[in-house]
């Protein structure tokens, strides 16, 4: 019994990675060991490690708190504030009229937009209504010209000569440029977050917002005190430099920056004349039909249809989707994938409604499959809507001996 307690105490003090390694070692040891006494000891260690791993995994899947205070990450000061420590201070926590976790909300950051919207210019190219027959290009002597298309179609960022701009795009389209230090913006971000949290909790608990004022003032007083002690930090906001803006604008005059298919964080650079020509060829293909209606007439028709199914078109959704292309750099020769997209269009609300219906149908099919699987050993449902199933699969297989390789396939 004492030996067992020592083993339990020792395993609980190990980190998760070492517990996994110990489990795999014990499984491997069981294959070669013959002494019955030693087999029993190794099995005890194996079971203890497995229990510890599953306990850690189940704990990590549980949310610590369902109360979130969402703060805009306007600059590095927001993180340096350690807002969660301020809120958890007993003198401040006692001023909050809420009880439990609601008085100590989890801090969540809402990050600023990445460089994607400033770099990609396919939407601006679409809105210019360019005619490829009147455009010219200098691709004939460009070293990055594609041998098949005879125009520049490349994912090689060496085409960008500016060192800073090249280094920035190498970080990917989801990279966020560094924001300059600004204590006023930081204080405003925290104030707005507190106001939103108070408004939400006041509506949910029927407590008047004035009851939160003392708690809010105490939090802001502590925030101001910390901000006053913060020194200026160094930063490098590349896309705020005039030379970089001019260089990027000059490149966008000659090329179209589009995301890469299957790797949306990577940027592809395409000759603008060739890109517009591809657009015209796609629109004039059998995929689309020419209509004599104006844009306003089409939107009115969409609005009338939405009324018949109980959806009122928002005033902000009075525009049509647009077409853009992404590059299939993994194909030889390089191909293109055309996507119809758009934010706040006349079909946005309808697509949301259809998506909800499809999700409901997916859940019904999944539950039906689970019921049928109780009577036969097979899995006839291969659709997932989150990474939870993948993480469970990886975790369970990491604890199994002999499973070293993972094969992924694409099928339709």
Coordinates of C-alpha atoms in Angstrom, one line a residue:
X1 CA 0.0 0.0 0.0
X2 CA 2.9 2.4 0.8
X3 CA 4.5 1.5 -2.5
X4 CA 1.3 2.3 -4.3
X5 CA 0.9 5.6 -2.5
X6 CA 4.5 6.6 -3.4
X7 CA 3.9 5.8 -7.1
X8 CA 0.7 7.8 -7.1
X9 CA 2.4 10.7 -5.5
X10 CA 5.3 10.5 -7.9
X11 CA 3.2 10.4 -11.1
X12 CA 0.9 13.3 -10.0
X13 CA 4.1 15.4 -9.7
X14 CA 5.1 14.8 -13.3
X15 CA 4.0 17.0 -16.1
X16 CA 1.7 15.7 -18.8
X17 CA 4.5 15.1 -21.4
X18 CA 6.5 12.9 -19.0
X19 CA 3.4 11.0 -17.9
X20 CA 2.7 10.2 -21.6
X21 CA 6.3 9.0 -22.1
X22 CA 6.1 6.9 -18.9
X23 CA 2.9 5.3 -20.2
X24 CA 4.4 4.5 -23.6
X25 CA 7.5 3.0 -21.8
X26 CA 5.3 0.8 -19.6
X27 CA 3.3 -0.5 -22.6
X28 CA 6.6 -1.3 -24.4
X29 CA 8.0 -2.9 -21.2
X30 CA 5.0 -5.3 -20.9
X31 CA 5.8 -6.9 -24.3
X32 CA 9.2 -8.2 -23.1
X33 CA 8.8 -8.7 -19.3
X34 CA 8.1 -12.3 -18.1
X35 CA 8.2 -12.1 -14.3
X36 CA 4.6 -12.1 -13.1
X37 CA 5.4 -9.8 -10.1
X38 CA 7.1 -7.2 -12.3
X39 CA 4.2 -7.5 -14.8
X40 CA 1.8 -6.5 -12.1
X41 CA 3.9 -3.5 -11.0
X42 CA 4.3 -2.2 -14.6
X43 CA 0.5 -2.6 -15.2
X44 CA -0.1 -0.5 -12.1
X45 CA 2.2 2.2 -13.4
X46 CA 0.5 2.0 -16.8
X47 CA -3.0 2.4 -15.3
X48 CA -1.9 5.3 -13.1
X49 CA -0.4 7.1 -16.1
X50 CA -3.5 6.5 -18.2
X51 CA -5.8 7.8 -15.5
X52 CA -3.7 10.9 -15.0
X53 CA -3.6 11.6 -18.8
X54 CA -7.4 11.3 -19.1
X55 CA -8.0 13.4 -16.0
X56 CA -5.8 16.2 -17.5
X57 CA -7.5 15.9 -20.8
X58 CA -11.1 16.0 -19.4
X59 CA -10.1 19.0 -17.2
X60 CA -8.7 20.9 -20.2
X61 CA -12.0 20.5 -22.1
X62 CA -14.0 22.2 -19.3
X63 CA -14.4 25.9 -19.5
X64 CA -13.0 27.7 -16.5
X65 CA -15.4 30.5 -16.6
X66 CA -18.3 31.5 -18.8
X67 CA -18.1 35.2 -17.9
X68 CA -15.9 37.1 -20.4
X69 CA -14.7 40.7 -20.4
X70 CA -13.8 41.4 -24.0
X71 CA -11.1 44.1 -24.4
X72 CA -9.8 45.4 -27.7
X73 CA -6.1 44.7 -28.1
X74 CA -5.3 48.2 -29.4
X75 CA -1.6 48.0 -28.3
X76 CA 0.9 46.2 -26.1
X77 CA -0.2 48.2 -23.0
X78 CA -3.5 46.2 -22.9
X79 CA -1.6 43.0 -22.2
X80 CA 0.9 44.6 -19.8
X81 CA -2.0 45.8 -17.6
X82 CA -2.7 42.3 -16.3
X83 CA -6.3 43.3 -16.1
X84 CA -7.3 39.9 -14.6
X85 CA -5.1 40.6 -11.5
X86 CA -6.7 44.0 -11.1
X87 CA -10.2 42.5 -11.1
X88 CA -9.3 39.7 -8.7
X89 CA -8.0 42.1 -6.1
X90 CA -10.2 41.6 -3.0
X91 CA -10.9 45.3 -2.5
X92 CA -12.1 45.6 -6.1
X93 CA -13.9 42.3 -6.2
X94 CA -16.0 43.1 -3.1
X95 CA -17.3 46.2 -4.9
X96 CA -18.9 44.2 -7.7
X97 CA -22.6 43.6 -7.1
X98 CA -22.4 40.2 -8.8
X99 CA -21.5 37.0 -7.1
X100 CA -19.3 34.0 -8.1
X101 CA -17.4 34.0 -11.4
X102 CA -19.4 37.0 -12.6
X103 CA -17.4 39.2 -10.2
X104 CA -14.1 37.9 -11.7
X105 CA -14.7 37.7 -15.4
X106 CA -12.2 36.0 -17.7
X107 CA -10.3 38.6 -19.8
X108 CA -10.6 38.0 -23.5
X109 CA -8.9 40.0 -26.2
X110 CA -10.4 41.1 -29.4
X111 CA -7.5 41.6 -31.7
X112 CA -7.2 44.3 -34.4
X113 CA -7.5 43.3 -38.1
X114 CA -4.5 41.7 -39.6
X115 CA -2.6 43.0 -42.6
X116 CA -4.8 40.9 -45.0
X117 CA -7.2 43.7 -45.8
X118 CA -4.4 46.2 -46.5
X119 CA -2.4 43.8 -48.8
X120 CA -5.0 42.0 -50.8
X121 CA -6.5 44.1 -53.6
X122 CA -8.7 41.7 -55.5
X123 CA -11.9 43.5 -54.4
X124 CA -10.6 46.9 -55.5
X125 CA -9.6 45.4 -58.8
X126 CA -13.2 44.0 -59.2
X127 CA -14.7 47.4 -58.5
X128 CA -12.6 49.2 -61.1
X129 CA -14.4 47.3 -64.0
X130 CA -11.2 47.1 -66.0
X131 CA -11.1 45.9 -69.7
X132 CA -8.2 43.6 -70.3
X133 CA -8.0 44.6 -74.0
X134 CA -7.0 48.1 -73.0
X135 CA -4.5 47.0 -70.4
X136 CA -0.7 46.4 -70.7
X137 CA 1.8 44.5 -68.7
X138 CA 5.6 44.0 -68.5
X139 CA 5.6 40.2 -67.9
X140 CA 7.6 39.3 -71.0
X141 CA 11.0 39.9 -69.4
X142 CA 10.0 39.3 -65.8
X143 CA 12.0 36.5 -64.1
X144 CA 8.9 35.4 -62.2
X145 CA 6.8 34.8 -65.3
X146 CA 5.0 31.5 -65.3
X147 CA 6.0 29.4 -68.2
X148 CA 2.5 28.1 -68.9
X149 CA 0.4 31.2 -68.5
X150 CA 3.2 33.6 -69.8
X151 CA 2.3 36.1 -67.1
X152 CA 3.5 36.6 -63.5
X153 CA 1.7 34.1 -61.3
X154 CA 3.9 33.4 -58.3
X155 CA 4.0 32.8 -54.6
X156 CA 7.7 33.6 -54.4
X157 CA 7.9 36.9 -52.4
X158 CA 11.4 37.5 -53.8
X159 CA 9.5 39.6 -56.4
X160 CA 9.2 42.3 -53.7
X161 CA 12.5 44.2 -53.6
X162 CA 11.7 46.3 -50.5
X163 CA 13.3 44.4 -47.6
X164 CA 10.8 45.5 -44.9
X165 CA 7.7 44.8 -47.0
X166 CA 9.2 41.5 -48.1
X167 CA 9.8 40.5 -44.4
X168 CA 6.3 41.6 -43.4
X169 CA 4.6 39.5 -46.1
X170 CA 6.8 36.5 -45.2
X171 CA 4.9 36.5 -41.8
X172 CA 1.6 35.8 -43.6
X173 CA -1.6 37.6 -44.2
X174 CA -2.9 36.9 -40.6
X175 CA 0.0 38.8 -39.1
X176 CA -0.9 41.9 -37.2
X177 CA 1.4 44.9 -37.6
X178 CA 2.7 46.4 -34.3
X179 CA 0.7 49.2 -32.9
X180 CA 2.4 52.3 -31.4
X181 CA 2.1 53.0 -27.7
X182 CA -1.0 55.1 -26.8
X183 CA -2.2 55.2 -23.2
X184 CA -5.3 57.0 -24.1
X185 CA -6.4 54.3 -26.5
X186 CA -5.6 51.6 -23.9
X187 CA -7.8 53.4 -21.3
X188 CA -10.6 53.8 -23.8
X189 CA -10.5 50.1 -24.7
X190 CA -10.8 49.1 -21.1
X191 CA -13.5 51.6 -20.4
X192 CA -15.5 50.4 -23.4
X193 CA -15.1 46.8 -22.3
X194 CA -16.3 47.5 -18.8
X195 CA -19.3 49.4 -20.2
X196 CA -20.2 46.5 -22.5
X197 CA -19.9 44.0 -19.7
X198 CA -21.9 46.0 -17.3
X199 CA -24.7 46.6 -19.9
X200 CA -24.8 42.8 -20.6
X201 CA -24.9 41.8 -16.9
X202 CA -27.4 44.5 -16.0
X203 CA -29.8 43.3 -18.7
X204 CA -29.3 39.6 -17.6
X205 CA -29.6 40.1 -13.8
X206 CA -32.0 43.1 -13.8
X207 CA -29.6 45.1 -11.7
X208 CA -29.4 48.8 -12.6
X209 CA -26.1 49.9 -14.2
X210 CA -25.6 52.5 -11.5
X211 CA -24.9 49.7 -9.0
X212 CA -21.7 48.8 -11.0
X213 CA -20.3 52.4 -11.0
X214 CA -18.2 52.0 -7.8
X215 CA -16.7 48.7 -9.1
X216 CA -16.0 50.3 -12.5
X217 CA -14.4 53.4 -11.0
X218 CA -12.1 51.3 -8.8
X219 CA -11.0 49.2 -11.8
X220 CA -10.3 52.3 -13.9
X221 CA -8.4 54.0 -11.1
X222 CA -6.1 51.0 -10.8
X223 CA -5.7 50.9 -14.6
X224 CA -4.8 54.6 -14.7
X225 CA -2.2 54.1 -12.0
X226 CA -0.5 51.3 -13.8
X227 CA -0.6 53.1 -17.2
X228 CA 1.2 56.1 -15.6
X229 CA 4.1 53.8 -14.6
X230 CA 4.5 52.3 -18.0
X231 CA 7.4 53.5 -20.1
X232 CA 7.3 53.9 -23.9
X233 CA 8.1 50.7 -25.8
X234 CA 9.8 50.4 -29.1
X235 CA 7.7 49.2 -32.1
X236 CA 7.9 48.8 -35.9
X237 CA 4.6 49.5 -37.6
X238 CA 5.7 48.7 -41.2
X239 CA 2.4 49.5 -43.0
X240 CA 2.3 53.0 -41.4
X241 CA 5.5 54.1 -43.0
X242 CA 5.0 56.3 -46.1
X243 CA 7.8 54.6 -48.1
X244 CA 6.2 51.2 -47.5
X245 CA 2.7 52.5 -48.4
X246 CA 4.1 53.9 -51.7
X247 CA 5.9 50.7 -52.5
X248 CA 2.9 48.5 -51.8
X249 CA 0.6 50.9 -53.9
X250 CA 3.1 50.7 -56.8
X251 CA 3.0 46.9 -56.7
X252 CA -0.8 46.8 -56.5
X253 CA -1.0 49.0 -59.6
X254 CA 0.8 46.2 -61.6
X255 CA -0.3 43.1 -59.7
X256 CA -3.3 41.6 -57.9
X257 CA -2.5 40.1 -54.4
X258 CA -4.8 37.1 -53.7
X259 CA -4.8 34.4 -51.0
X260 CA -3.4 31.0 -51.9
X261 CA -5.8 28.0 -52.1
X262 CA -5.3 25.5 -49.3
X263 CA -3.0 28.0 -47.6
X264 CA -5.0 31.2 -47.1
X265 CA -2.3 32.7 -44.9
X266 CA 0.0 32.8 -47.9
X267 CA -0.2 35.5 -50.6
X268 CA 0.0 34.9 -54.3
X269 CA 0.9 37.7 -56.8
X270 CA -0.7 37.7 -60.2
X271 CA -0.3 40.0 -63.2
X272 CA -3.3 42.4 -63.1
X273 CA -4.0 42.2 -66.8
X274 CA -4.0 38.4 -66.7
X275 CA -6.2 38.4 -63.6
X276 CA -8.8 40.6 -65.2
X277 CA -8.7 38.5 -68.3
X278 CA -9.4 35.4 -66.3
X279 CA -12.3 37.1 -64.7
X280 CA -13.8 38.0 -68.0
X281 CA -13.4 34.4 -69.3
X282 CA -15.0 33.0 -66.2
X283 CA -18.0 35.4 -66.3
X284 CA -18.5 34.6 -70.0
X285 CA -18.5 30.9 -69.4
X286 CA -21.5 28.6 -69.1
X287 CA -21.4 28.9 -65.3
X288 CA -23.1 32.3 -65.4
X289 CA -26.0 33.9 -67.3
X290 CA -26.3 37.4 -68.5
X291 CA -29.2 39.5 -67.1
X292 CA -30.5 42.8 -68.3
X293 CA -31.7 43.8 -64.8
X294 CA -29.9 46.6 -63.0
X295 CA -28.2 46.0 -59.6
X296 CA -31.1 47.8 -57.8
X297 CA -33.7 45.7 -59.6
X298 CA -31.9 42.5 -58.5
X299 CA -31.7 43.6 -54.9
X300 CA -35.4 44.5 -54.9
X301 CA -36.2 41.0 -56.3
X302 CA -34.1 39.5 -53.5
X303 CA -35.8 41.6 -50.9
X304 CA -39.3 40.5 -52.2
X305 CA -38.2 36.9 -52.0
X306 CA -36.8 37.2 -48.5
X307 CA -40.2 38.7 -47.3
X308 CA -42.0 35.6 -48.5
X309 CA -39.9 33.5 -46.1
X310 CA -40.1 35.9 -43.2
X311 CA -36.7 37.7 -43.5
X312 CA -36.5 41.4 -43.6
X313 CA -33.5 42.7 -45.6
X314 CA -31.2 45.0 -43.5
X315 CA -30.4 48.4 -44.9
X316 CA -26.7 47.6 -44.7
X317 CA -27.2 44.5 -47.0
X318 CA -28.1 46.2 -50.2
X319 CA -25.2 45.1 -52.4
X320 CA -24.4 42.1 -54.6
X321 CA -21.7 39.5 -54.0
X322 CA -18.5 39.7 -56.1
X323 CA -16.2 37.2 -57.8
X324 CA -12.6 36.7 -57.0
X325 CA -10.0 34.0 -57.7
X326 CA -7.4 32.3 -55.6
X327 CA -4.4 30.5 -57.0
X328 CA -3.9 26.7 -56.8
X329 CA -0.2 26.8 -56.4
X330 CA -0.1 23.0 -55.7
X331 CA -1.3 22.3 -59.2
X332 CA 0.9 21.9 -62.3
X333 CA 0.3 24.0 -64.3
X334 CA -1.1 26.5 -61.8
X335 CA -4.9 26.7 -61.7
X336 CA -7.4 29.1 -60.2
X337 CA -10.4 28.7 -57.9
X338 CA -13.2 31.2 -58.4
X339 CA -15.2 32.2 -55.3
X340 CA -18.3 34.2 -55.0
X341 CA -18.1 36.2 -51.8
X342 CA -19.1 39.5 -50.2
X343 CA -19.8 41.0 -46.9
X344 CA -23.3 42.5 -46.2
X345 CA -24.9 41.5 -49.4
X346 CA -28.5 40.9 -50.3
X347 CA -28.0 37.1 -49.9
X348 CA -26.1 37.2 -46.6
X349 CA -29.1 36.7 -44.4
X350 CA -30.5 34.0 -46.6
X351 CA -27.1 32.1 -46.5
X352 CA -27.0 32.4 -42.7
X353 CA -30.6 30.9 -42.5
X354 CA -29.6 28.1 -45.0
X355 CA -26.5 27.4 -43.0
X356 CA -28.5 26.9 -39.8
X357 CA -30.8 24.5 -41.6
X358 CA -27.9 22.5 -42.8
X359 CA -26.4 22.4 -39.4
X360 CA -29.7 21.0 -38.0
X361 CA -29.8 18.4 -40.7
X362 CA -26.2 17.5 -40.0
X363 CA -27.0 16.9 -36.3
X364 CA -30.0 14.7 -37.2
X365 CA -27.8 12.6 -39.5
X366 CA -25.1 12.3 -36.9
X367 CA -27.6 11.2 -34.2
X368 CA -29.2 8.7 -36.6
X369 CA -25.7 7.3 -37.4
X370 CA -24.8 7.0 -33.7
X371 CA -28.1 5.1 -33.1
X372 CA -27.4 2.7 -35.9
X373 CA -23.8 2.1 -34.8
X374 CA -25.1 0.6 -31.6
X375 CA -26.2 -2.5 -33.7
X376 CA -23.2 -2.9 -36.0
X377 CA -19.5 -2.1 -35.8
X378 CA -19.0 0.5 -38.5
X379 CA -18.7 4.2 -38.8
X380 CA -20.7 5.7 -41.7
X381 CA -20.5 9.4 -40.6
X382 CA -17.4 11.3 -41.5
X383 CA -18.4 14.9 -41.0
X384 CA -17.0 17.0 -38.1
X385 CA -17.8 20.6 -37.2
X386 CA -14.9 21.3 -34.8
X387 CA -11.5 20.1 -33.9
X388 CA -12.7 18.2 -30.8
X389 CA -13.0 14.9 -32.6
X390 CA -9.5 15.2 -34.1
X391 CA -8.0 16.1 -30.7
X392 CA -9.7 13.1 -29.1
X393 CA -8.5 10.9 -31.8
X394 CA -4.9 12.1 -31.5
X395 CA -5.0 11.9 -27.7
X396 CA -6.3 8.3 -27.7
X397 CA -3.9 7.1 -30.3
X398 CA -0.9 8.7 -28.6
X399 CA -1.6 6.4 -25.7
X400 CA -1.6 3.3 -27.9
X401 CA 1.5 1.3 -28.5
X402 CA 2.7 0.8 -32.1
X403 CA 0.7 3.6 -33.7
X404 CA 3.5 5.7 -35.2
X405 CA 2.1 7.1 -38.5
X406 CA -0.9 9.1 -39.4
X407 CA -2.3 9.0 -43.0
X408 CA -4.8 11.6 -44.3
X409 CA -6.8 11.3 -47.5
X410 CA -9.1 13.4 -49.5
X411 CA -12.2 11.8 -50.9
X412 CA -15.6 12.8 -52.3

